[in-house]
Coordinates of C-alpha atoms in Angstrom, one line a residue:
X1 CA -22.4 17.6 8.9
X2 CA -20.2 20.1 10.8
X3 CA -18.6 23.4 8.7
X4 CA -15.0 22.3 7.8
X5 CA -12.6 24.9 7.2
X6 CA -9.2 24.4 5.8
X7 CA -6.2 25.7 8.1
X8 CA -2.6 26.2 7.0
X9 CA -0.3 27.9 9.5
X10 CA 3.2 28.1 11.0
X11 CA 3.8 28.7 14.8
X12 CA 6.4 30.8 16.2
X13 CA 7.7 31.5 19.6
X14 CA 10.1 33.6 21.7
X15 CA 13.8 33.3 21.3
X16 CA 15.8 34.6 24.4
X17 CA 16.8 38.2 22.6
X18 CA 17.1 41.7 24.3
X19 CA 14.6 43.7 24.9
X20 CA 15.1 45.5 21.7
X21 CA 14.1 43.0 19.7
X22 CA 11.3 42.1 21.6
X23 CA 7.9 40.9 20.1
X24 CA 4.6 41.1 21.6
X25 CA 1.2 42.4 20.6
X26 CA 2.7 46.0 20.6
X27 CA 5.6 45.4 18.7
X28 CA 5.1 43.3 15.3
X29 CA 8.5 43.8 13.1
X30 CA 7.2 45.4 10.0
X31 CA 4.8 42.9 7.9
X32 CA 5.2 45.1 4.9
X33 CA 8.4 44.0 4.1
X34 CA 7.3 40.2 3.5
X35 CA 6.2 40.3 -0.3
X36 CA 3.1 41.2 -1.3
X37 CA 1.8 42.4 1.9
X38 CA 0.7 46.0 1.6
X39 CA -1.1 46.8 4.8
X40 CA -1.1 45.4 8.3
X41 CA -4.3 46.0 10.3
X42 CA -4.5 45.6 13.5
X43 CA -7.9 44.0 14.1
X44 CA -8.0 44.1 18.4
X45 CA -7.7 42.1 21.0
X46 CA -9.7 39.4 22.0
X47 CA -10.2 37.0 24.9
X48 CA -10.1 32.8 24.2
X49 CA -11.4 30.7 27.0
X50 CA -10.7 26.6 25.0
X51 CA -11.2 23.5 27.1
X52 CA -9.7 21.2 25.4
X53 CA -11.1 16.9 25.6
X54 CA -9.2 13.7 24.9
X55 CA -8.9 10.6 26.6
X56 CA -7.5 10.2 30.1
X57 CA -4.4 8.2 27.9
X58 CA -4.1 11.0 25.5
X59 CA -4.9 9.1 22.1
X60 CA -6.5 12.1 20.3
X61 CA -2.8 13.9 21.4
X62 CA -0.9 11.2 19.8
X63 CA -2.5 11.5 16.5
X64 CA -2.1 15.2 16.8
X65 CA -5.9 15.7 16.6
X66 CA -7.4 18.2 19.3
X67 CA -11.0 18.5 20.2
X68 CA -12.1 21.7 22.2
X69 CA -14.9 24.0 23.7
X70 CA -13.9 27.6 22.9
X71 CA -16.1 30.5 24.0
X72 CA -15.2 34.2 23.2
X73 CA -13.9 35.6 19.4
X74 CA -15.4 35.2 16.3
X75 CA -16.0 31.3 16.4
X76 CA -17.2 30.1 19.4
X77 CA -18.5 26.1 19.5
X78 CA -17.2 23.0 19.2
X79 CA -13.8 22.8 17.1
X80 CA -12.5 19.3 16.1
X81 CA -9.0 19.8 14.1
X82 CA -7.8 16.6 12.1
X83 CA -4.5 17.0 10.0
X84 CA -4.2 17.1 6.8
X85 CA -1.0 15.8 5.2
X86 CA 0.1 17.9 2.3
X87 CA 3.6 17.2 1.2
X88 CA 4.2 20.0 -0.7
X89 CA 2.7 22.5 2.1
X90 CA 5.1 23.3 4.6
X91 CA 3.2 24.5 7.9
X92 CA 0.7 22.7 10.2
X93 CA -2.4 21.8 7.4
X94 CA -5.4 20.5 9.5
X95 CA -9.4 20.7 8.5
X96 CA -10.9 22.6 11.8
X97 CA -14.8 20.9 12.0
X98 CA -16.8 23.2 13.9
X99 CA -20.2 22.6 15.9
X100 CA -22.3 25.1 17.9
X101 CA -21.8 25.4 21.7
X102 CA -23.2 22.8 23.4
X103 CA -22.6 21.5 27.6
X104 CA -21.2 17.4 26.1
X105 CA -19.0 17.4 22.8
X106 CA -21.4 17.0 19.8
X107 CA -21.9 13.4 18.8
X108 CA -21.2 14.3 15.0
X109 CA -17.5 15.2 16.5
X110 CA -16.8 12.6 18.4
X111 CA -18.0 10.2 15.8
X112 CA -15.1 11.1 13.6
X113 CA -12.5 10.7 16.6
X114 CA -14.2 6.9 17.5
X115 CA -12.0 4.6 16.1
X116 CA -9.2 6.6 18.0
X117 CA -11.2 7.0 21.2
X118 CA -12.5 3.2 21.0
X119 CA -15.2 3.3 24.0
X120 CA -12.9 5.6 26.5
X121 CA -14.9 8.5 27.4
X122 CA -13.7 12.1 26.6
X123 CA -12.8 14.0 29.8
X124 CA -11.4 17.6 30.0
X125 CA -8.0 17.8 29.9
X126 CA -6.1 21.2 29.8
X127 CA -8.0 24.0 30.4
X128 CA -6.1 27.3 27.8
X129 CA -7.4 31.0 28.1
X130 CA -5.8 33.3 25.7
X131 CA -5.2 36.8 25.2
X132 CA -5.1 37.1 21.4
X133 CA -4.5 40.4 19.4
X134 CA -5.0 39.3 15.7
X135 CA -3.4 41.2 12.6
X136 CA -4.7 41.2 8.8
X137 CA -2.3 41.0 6.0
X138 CA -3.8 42.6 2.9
X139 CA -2.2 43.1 -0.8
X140 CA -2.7 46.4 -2.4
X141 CA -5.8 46.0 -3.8
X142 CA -7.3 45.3 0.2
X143 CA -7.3 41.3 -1.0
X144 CA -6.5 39.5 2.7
X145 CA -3.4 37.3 2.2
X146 CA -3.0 36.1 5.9
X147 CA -3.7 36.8 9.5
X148 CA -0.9 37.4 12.3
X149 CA -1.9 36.5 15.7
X150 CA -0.3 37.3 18.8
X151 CA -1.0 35.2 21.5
X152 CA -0.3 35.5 25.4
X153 CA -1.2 32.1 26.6
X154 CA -2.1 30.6 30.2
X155 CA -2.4 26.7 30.3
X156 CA -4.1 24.7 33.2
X157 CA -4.0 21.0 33.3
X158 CA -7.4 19.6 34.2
X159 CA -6.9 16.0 34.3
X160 CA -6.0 13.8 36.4
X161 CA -7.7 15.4 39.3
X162 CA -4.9 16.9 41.6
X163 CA -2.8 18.1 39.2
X164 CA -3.3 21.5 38.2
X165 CA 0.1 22.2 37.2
X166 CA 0.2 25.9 34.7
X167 CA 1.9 27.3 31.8
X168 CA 2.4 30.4 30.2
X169 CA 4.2 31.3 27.1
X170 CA 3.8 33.7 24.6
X171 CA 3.3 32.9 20.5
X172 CA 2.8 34.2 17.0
X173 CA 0.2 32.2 14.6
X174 CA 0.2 32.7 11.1
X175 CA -2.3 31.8 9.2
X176 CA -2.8 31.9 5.3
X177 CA -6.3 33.2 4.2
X178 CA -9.1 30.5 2.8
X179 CA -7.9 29.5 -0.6
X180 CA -4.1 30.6 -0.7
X181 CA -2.6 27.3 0.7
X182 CA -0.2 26.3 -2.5
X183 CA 2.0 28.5 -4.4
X184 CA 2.2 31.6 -3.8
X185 CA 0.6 31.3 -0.4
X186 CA 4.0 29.2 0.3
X187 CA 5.9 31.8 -0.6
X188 CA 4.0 34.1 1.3
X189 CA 4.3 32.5 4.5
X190 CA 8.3 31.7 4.0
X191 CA 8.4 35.7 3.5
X192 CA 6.6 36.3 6.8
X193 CA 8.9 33.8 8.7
X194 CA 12.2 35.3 7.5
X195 CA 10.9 38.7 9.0
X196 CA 9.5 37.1 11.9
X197 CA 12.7 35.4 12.6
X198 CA 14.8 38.5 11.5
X199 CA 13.5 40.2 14.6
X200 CA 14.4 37.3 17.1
X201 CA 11.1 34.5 16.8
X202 CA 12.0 31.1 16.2
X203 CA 9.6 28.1 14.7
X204 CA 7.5 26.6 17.4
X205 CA 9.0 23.7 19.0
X206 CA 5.5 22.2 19.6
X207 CA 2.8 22.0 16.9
X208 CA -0.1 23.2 18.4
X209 CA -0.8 24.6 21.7
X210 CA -2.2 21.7 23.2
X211 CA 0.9 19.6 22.5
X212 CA 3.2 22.3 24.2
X213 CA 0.4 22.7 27.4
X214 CA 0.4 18.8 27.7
X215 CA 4.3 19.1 27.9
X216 CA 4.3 22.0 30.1
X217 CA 1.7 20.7 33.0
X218 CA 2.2 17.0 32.7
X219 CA 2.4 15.6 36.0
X220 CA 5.2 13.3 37.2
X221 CA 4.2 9.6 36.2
X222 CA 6.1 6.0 36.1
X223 CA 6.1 4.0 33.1
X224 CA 3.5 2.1 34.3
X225 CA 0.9 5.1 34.6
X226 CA 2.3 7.2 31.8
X227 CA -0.1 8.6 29.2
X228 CA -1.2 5.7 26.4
X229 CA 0.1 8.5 24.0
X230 CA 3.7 7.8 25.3
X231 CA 3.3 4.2 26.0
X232 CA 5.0 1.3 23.4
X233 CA 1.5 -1.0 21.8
X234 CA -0.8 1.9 22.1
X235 CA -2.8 4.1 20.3
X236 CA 0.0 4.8 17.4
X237 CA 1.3 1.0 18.2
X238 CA 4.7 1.1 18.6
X239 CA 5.5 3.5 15.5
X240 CA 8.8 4.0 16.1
X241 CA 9.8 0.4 16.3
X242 CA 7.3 0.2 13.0
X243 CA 9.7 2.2 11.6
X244 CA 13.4 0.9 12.3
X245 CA 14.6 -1.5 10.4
X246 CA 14.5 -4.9 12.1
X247 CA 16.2 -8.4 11.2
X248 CA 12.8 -10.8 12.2
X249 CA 9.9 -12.3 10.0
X250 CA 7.9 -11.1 13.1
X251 CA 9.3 -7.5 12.9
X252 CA 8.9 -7.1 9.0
X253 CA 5.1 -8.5 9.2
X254 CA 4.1 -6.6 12.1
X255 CA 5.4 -3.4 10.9
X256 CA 3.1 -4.3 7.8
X257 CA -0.2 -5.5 10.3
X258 CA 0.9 -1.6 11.8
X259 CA 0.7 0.3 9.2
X260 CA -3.1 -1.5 7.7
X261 CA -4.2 -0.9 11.1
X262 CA -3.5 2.4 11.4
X263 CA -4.5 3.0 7.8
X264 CA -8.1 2.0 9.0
X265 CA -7.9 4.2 12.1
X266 CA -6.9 7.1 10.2
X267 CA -9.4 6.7 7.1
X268 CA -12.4 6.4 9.5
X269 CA -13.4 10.2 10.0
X270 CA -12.3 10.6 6.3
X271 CA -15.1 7.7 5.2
X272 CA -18.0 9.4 7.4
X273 CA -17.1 12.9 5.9
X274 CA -17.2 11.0 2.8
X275 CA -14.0 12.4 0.9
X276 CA -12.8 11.0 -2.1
X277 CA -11.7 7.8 -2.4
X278 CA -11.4 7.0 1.5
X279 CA -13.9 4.3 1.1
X280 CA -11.5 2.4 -1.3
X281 CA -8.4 2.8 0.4
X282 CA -9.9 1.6 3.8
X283 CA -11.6 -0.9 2.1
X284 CA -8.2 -2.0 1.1
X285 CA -6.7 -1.7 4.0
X286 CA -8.8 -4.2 5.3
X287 CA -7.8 -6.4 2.4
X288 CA -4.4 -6.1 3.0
X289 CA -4.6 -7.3 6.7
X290 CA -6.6 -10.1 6.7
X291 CA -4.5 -11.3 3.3
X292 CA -1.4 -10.7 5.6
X293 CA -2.8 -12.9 8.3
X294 CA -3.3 -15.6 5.8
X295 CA -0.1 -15.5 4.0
X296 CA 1.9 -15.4 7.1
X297 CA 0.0 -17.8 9.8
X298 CA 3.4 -19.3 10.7
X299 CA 4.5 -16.3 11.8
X300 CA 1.4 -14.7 13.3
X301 CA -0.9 -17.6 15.2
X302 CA -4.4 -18.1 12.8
X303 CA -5.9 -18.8 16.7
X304 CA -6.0 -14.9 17.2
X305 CA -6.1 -13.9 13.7
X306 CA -8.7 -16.4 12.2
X307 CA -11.7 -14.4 13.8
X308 CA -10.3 -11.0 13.5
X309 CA -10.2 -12.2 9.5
X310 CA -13.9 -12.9 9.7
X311 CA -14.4 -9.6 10.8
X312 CA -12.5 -7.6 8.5
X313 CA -14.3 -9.8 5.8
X314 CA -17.2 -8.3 7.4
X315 CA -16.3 -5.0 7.1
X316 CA -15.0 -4.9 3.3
X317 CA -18.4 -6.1 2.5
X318 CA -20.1 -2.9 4.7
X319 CA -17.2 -0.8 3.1
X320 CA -18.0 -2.2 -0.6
X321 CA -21.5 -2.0 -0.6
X322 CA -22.3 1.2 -2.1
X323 CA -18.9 1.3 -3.8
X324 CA -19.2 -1.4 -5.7
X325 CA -22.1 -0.4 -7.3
X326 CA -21.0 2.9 -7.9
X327 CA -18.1 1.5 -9.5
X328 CA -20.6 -0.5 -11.9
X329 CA -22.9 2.2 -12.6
X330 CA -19.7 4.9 -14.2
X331 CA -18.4 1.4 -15.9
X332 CA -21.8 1.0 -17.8
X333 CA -22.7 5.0 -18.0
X334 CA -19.1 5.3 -19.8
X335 CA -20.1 2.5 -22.4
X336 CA -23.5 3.8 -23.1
X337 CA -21.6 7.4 -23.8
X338 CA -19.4 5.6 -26.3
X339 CA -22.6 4.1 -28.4
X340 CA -23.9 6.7 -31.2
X341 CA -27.1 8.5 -30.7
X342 CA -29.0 6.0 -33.5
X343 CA -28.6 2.7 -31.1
X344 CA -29.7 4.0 -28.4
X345 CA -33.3 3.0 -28.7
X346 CA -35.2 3.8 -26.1
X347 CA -35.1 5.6 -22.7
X348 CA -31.7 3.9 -22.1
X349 CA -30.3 7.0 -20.2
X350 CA -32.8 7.2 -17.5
X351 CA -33.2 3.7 -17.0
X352 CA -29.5 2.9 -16.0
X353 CA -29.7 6.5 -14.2
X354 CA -33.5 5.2 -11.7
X355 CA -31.3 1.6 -11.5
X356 CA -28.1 2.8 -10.2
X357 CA -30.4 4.7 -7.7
X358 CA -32.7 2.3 -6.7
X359 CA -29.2 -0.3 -5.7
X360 CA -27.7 2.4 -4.2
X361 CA -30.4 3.8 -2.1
X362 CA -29.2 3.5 1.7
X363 CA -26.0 2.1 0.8
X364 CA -24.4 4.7 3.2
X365 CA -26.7 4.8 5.8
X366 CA -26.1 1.0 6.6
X367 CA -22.5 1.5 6.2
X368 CA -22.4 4.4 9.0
X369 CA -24.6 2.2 11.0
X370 CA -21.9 -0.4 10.9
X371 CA -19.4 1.9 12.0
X372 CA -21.6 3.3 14.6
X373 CA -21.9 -0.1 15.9
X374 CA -20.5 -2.3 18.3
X375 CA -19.5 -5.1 16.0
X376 CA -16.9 -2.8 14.7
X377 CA -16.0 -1.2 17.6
X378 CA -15.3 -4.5 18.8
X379 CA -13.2 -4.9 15.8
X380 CA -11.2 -1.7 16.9
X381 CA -10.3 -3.0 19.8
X382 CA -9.5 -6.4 19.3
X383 CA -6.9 -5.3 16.5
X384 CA -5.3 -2.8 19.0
X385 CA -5.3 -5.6 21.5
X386 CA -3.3 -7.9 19.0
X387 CA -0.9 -5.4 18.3
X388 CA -0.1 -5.1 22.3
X389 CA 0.2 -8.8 22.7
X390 CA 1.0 -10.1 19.0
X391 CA 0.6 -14.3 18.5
X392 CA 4.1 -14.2 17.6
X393 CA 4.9 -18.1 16.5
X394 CA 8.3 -19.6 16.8
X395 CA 9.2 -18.5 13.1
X396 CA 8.7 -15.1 13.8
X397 CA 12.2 -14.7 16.1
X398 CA 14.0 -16.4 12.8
X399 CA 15.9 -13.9 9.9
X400 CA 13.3 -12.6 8.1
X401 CA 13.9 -13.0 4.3
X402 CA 13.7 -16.9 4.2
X403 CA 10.3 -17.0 6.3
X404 CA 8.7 -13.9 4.6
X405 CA 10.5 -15.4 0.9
X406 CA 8.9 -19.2 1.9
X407 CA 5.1 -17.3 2.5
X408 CA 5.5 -15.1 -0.9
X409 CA 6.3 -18.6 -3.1
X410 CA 3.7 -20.5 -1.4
X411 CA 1.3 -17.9 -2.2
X412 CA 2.7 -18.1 -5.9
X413 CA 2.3 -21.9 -6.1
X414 CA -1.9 -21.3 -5.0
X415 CA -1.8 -18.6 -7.5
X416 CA 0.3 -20.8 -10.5
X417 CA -2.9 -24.0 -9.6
X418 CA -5.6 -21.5 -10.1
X419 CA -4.6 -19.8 -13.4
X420 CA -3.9 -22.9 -14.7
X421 CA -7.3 -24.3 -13.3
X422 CA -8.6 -21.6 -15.4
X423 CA -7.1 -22.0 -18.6
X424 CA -7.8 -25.4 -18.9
X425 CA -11.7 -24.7 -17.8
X426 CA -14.1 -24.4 -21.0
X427 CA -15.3 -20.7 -21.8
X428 CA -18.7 -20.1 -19.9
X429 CA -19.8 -19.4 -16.1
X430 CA -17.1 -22.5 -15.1
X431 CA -14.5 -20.1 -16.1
X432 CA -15.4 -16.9 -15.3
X433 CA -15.4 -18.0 -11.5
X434 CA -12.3 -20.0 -12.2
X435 CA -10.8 -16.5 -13.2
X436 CA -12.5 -14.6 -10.1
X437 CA -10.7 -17.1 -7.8
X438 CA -7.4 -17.1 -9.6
X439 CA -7.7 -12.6 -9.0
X440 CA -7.9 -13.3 -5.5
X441 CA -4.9 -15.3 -5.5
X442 CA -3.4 -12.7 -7.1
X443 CA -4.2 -10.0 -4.8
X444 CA -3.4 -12.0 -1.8
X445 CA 0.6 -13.0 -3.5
X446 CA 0.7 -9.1 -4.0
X447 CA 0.1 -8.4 -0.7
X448 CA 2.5 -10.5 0.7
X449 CA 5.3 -9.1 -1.4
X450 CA 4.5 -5.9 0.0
X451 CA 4.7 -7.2 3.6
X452 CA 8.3 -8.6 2.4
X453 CA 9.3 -5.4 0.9
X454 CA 11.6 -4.4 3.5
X455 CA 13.5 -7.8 3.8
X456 CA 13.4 -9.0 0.4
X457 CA 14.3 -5.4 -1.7
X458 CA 14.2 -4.8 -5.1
X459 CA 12.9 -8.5 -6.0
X460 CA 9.7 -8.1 -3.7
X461 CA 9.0 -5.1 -5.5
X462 CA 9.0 -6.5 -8.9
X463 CA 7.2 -9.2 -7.5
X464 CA 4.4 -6.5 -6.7
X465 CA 4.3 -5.1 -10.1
X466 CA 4.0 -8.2 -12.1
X467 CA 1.6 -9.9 -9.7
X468 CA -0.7 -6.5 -10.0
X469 CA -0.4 -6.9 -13.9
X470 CA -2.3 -9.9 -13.7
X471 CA -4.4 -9.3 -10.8
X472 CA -5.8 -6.0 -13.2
X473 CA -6.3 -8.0 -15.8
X474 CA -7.8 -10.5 -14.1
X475 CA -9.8 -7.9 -12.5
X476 CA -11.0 -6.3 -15.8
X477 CA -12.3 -9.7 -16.8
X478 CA -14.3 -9.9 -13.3
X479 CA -15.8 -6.4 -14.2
X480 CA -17.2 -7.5 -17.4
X481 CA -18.8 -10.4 -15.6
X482 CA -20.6 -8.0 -13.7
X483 CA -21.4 -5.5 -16.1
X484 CA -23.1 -8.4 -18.2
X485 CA -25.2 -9.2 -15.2
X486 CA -26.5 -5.9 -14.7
X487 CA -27.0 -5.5 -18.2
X488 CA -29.0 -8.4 -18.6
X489 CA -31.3 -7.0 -15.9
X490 CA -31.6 -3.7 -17.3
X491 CA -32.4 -5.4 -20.7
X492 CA -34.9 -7.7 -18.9
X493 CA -36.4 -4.4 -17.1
X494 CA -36.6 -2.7 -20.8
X495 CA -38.4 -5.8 -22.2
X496 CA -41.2 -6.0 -19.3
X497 CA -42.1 -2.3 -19.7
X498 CA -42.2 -2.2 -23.3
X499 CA -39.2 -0.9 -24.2
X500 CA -36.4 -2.0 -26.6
X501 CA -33.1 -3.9 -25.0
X502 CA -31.0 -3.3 -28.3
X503 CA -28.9 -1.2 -26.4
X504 CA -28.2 -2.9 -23.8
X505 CA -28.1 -6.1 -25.5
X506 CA -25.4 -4.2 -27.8
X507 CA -23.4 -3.3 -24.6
X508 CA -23.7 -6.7 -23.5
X509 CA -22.1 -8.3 -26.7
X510 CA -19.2 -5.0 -26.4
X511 CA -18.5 -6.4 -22.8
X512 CA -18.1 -10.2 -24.0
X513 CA -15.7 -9.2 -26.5
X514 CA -13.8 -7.5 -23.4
X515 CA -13.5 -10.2 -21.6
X516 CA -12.6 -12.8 -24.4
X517 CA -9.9 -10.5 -25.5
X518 CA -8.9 -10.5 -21.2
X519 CA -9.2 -14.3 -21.5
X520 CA -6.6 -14.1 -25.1
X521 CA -4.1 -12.3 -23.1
X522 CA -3.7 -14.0 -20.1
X523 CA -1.3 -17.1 -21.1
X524 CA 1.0 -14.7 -22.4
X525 CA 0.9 -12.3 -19.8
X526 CA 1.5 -15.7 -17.4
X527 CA 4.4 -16.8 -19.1
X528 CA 5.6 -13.9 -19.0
X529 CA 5.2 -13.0 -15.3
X530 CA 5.6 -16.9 -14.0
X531 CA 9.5 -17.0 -15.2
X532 CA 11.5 -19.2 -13.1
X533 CA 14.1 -16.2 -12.4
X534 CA 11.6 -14.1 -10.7
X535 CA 11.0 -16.6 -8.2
X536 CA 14.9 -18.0 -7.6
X537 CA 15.5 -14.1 -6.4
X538 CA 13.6 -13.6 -4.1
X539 CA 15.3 -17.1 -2.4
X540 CA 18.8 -15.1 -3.3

């Protein structure tokens, strides 16, 4: 992989001031006045030649992501800048990926921009050289605290052929030093702004240069050749309608089909970087839309999204392969920490340690295959292509809260047959599946309360939190069945090569006791959450 380097920084331009209180690369305000900055060095000048790529629609600009070639300075190569979102850092917060210099953009960039870019081919599109005359900001004791840049800018727009329309403005970048992003960092950079603004700069209207050059050269278009970036159903479908509040069942559930769309898009550079926890969430992101497509099939037609489901069944199973089992593995390495030294008999340690590594093994590989592949690619586009034509069915043009209330109940009433299924199913294998399907009933009714949300209120919402009290519990119970598995193979293993299985045997009997006490809870917990009340509100 690519270095990654963390970048927080505020933008500033020009206001229209007199002369004396100009600001250029000659005449900073006095730095020394913002906190703890002690010295202000001026490190020279340097010249930036960036060519900067995208799509000939723009969809790298719309998510705010910019890939370029920059030559000249200190980091010259490939630079692929993703944002970060940091609520409690104000400033622009992107991770910068950089590559060496090469003639084509580096396939390990332009992996991590694919399920933007789809299969449209990255073209040059604004061409920015850049005189830049960079400042340190030290502390007393010489520790660097930020860095000032001055920058004279000269845009050229190199796409579409013919329209080499120019820019040039003049801006101040600041940017914190590695490791000062929170805190006192904040305070740091406020500091700077107010003396930065004190001498006639003003916060950038544009968040990064790119946005303010695509702004500045864009040539003339109609509607019907403007920029996908700018276009309603495409890249970022629709956000803004996403975001207004709307009377339709089709309006409330496409918002929802939106956002788990877009939460796949934007979790697909963070699952091949492998950061924490972006495997999960995309995984249930897909779980979220195909039980959306389900619950609501009289609003969106199953025709379209009946294959798309298959699909995104596909790709939880790709995205829970390795997870799944590393999930299992900390489950069962957690247990075997709680048993005392004297029962474990035997090289129990190592053996669950080679076993997790031997179902692991290649578990990540396959699943960047599959996202290098063209079944999911295919995937990508199909889902964008729904959102720019939805299968909207008669229902969806009615109010909202009756349709989306009418899904949530009958999703409740598949839910109420299977937990009762369950309970009256005798304790063994019957059961345990029993319970497995009645958790996916629960997960599904959850989901659909949290499509409903925005037309159903405070009721949908409490709908959410009981439903996910039973679907954990539920889920718990599941977990033991899988433990027990795996711990009956590990005991088997143990046995063939001579070793004792006491302790995994012992584990084994500790996770049927879990599961029994699950199985104890669960009337009450239904009776509990299956009140006639919660259901007559959400019909209110």
């Amino acid at each position: 992989m690519a270095d990654t380097v963390r970048e927080i920084e505020r933008k500033y331009e020009m206001a229209e001031t007199s002369a004396a209180t100009r600001i250029d690369a000659d005449h900073l305000p006095d730095l020394t006045r913002a906190g703890r900055v002690a010295t202000v060095t001026e490190r020279g000048t340097r010249a930036l030649d960036a060519v900067y790529y995208d799509t000939a629609d723009q969809r790298l600009a719309a998510d705010g992501i910019t890939l370029r070639r920059r030559t000249g300075g200190t980091d010259a190569g490939w630079h692929l800048k993703l944002p970060v979102a940091l609520p409690e850092v104000t400033g622009a917060v992107r991770d910068e990926i950089r590559a060496p210099l090469s003639d084509a953009p580096p396939r390990e960039l332009t992996a991590l921009v694919r399920s933007r870019t789809r299969d449209a081919p990255l073209v040059p599109l604004v061409r920015l050289r850049t005189r830049r005359t960079v400042h340190d900001l030290e502390d007393a004791a010489g520790r660097p605290l930020a860095e000032v840049a001055v920058d004279d800018v000269r845009a050229r727009r190199l796409h579409p052929e013919g329209a080499a329309r120019t820019a040039r403005w003049r801006e101040i970048e600041v940017e914190l030093a590695p490791g000062s992003g929170r805190g006192a960092g904040q305070k740091l950079l406020d500091e700077v702004e107010r003396v930065l603004t004190g001498a006639g700069a003003r916060p950038s209207a544009a968040p990064s240069k790119l946005a303010r050059a695509l702004a500045e050269t864009a040539p003339r278009t109609s509607p019907e050749t403007a920029p996908e970036a700018t276009r309603e159903g495409a890249a970022r479908p629709a956000a803004a309608d996403a975001d207004r509040p709307s009377g339709t069942a089709g309006d409330v559930v496409l918002r929802y089909v939106r956002a788990q769309v877009r939460a796949i898009v934007e979790l697909d550079p963070a699952v091949r970087r492998d950061l924490p926890d972006a495997v999960h969430q995309m995984r249930v992101a897909t779980r979220r839309l195909r039980s959306a497509f389900r619950s609501y099939a009289k609003v969106l037609d199953r025709a379209a999204t009946d294959p798309l489901g298959v699909e995104l069944k596909w790709l939880a199973t790709e995205l829970g392969a390795g997870r799944d089992q590393e999930v299992l593995a900390d489950r069962l390495t957690a247990a075997l920490a709680e048993v005392p030294r004297t029962l474990r008999l035997g090289p129990v340690s190592a053996r669950l340690r080679s076993w997790s590594a031997r179902h692991r093994a290649g578990a990540r590989e396959r699943l960047l295959a599959a996202l290098d592949g063209p079944r999911y690619l295919a995937l990508l586009e199909n889902l964008h292509a729904l959102l720019g034509a939805p299968p909207l069915r008669r229902p969806a043009a009615r109010p909202a809260p009756p349709v989306v209330a009418a899904a949530v109940l009958r999703d409740y009433r598949r839910l109420a047959h299977r937990i009762e299924a369950a309970l009256d199913t005798p304790a063994g294998p019957a059961r345990d599946e029993a319970l497995h399907s009645a958790r996916k009933a629960a997960k599904r009714i959850r989901y659909a309360a949290e499509a409903a949300s925005p037309a159903l209120g405070r009721p949908a919402r409490a709908f959410v939190r009981r439903t996910k009290q039973v679907q954990q519990l539920l889920g718990d119970h599941q977990d033991s069945v899988v433990a027990r598995a795996a711990l009956l193979e590990l005991a088997t293993q143990a046995r063939r090569a001579g070793e004792s299985g006491f302790t995994f045997g012992l584990l084994y009997g500790r996770e049927e006791a879990l599961a029994a006490r699950g199985e104890r809870e669960l009337p009450d917990l239904w009776a509990k959450v299956s009140r006639p009340r919660y259901r007559a509100a959400l019909r209110a």
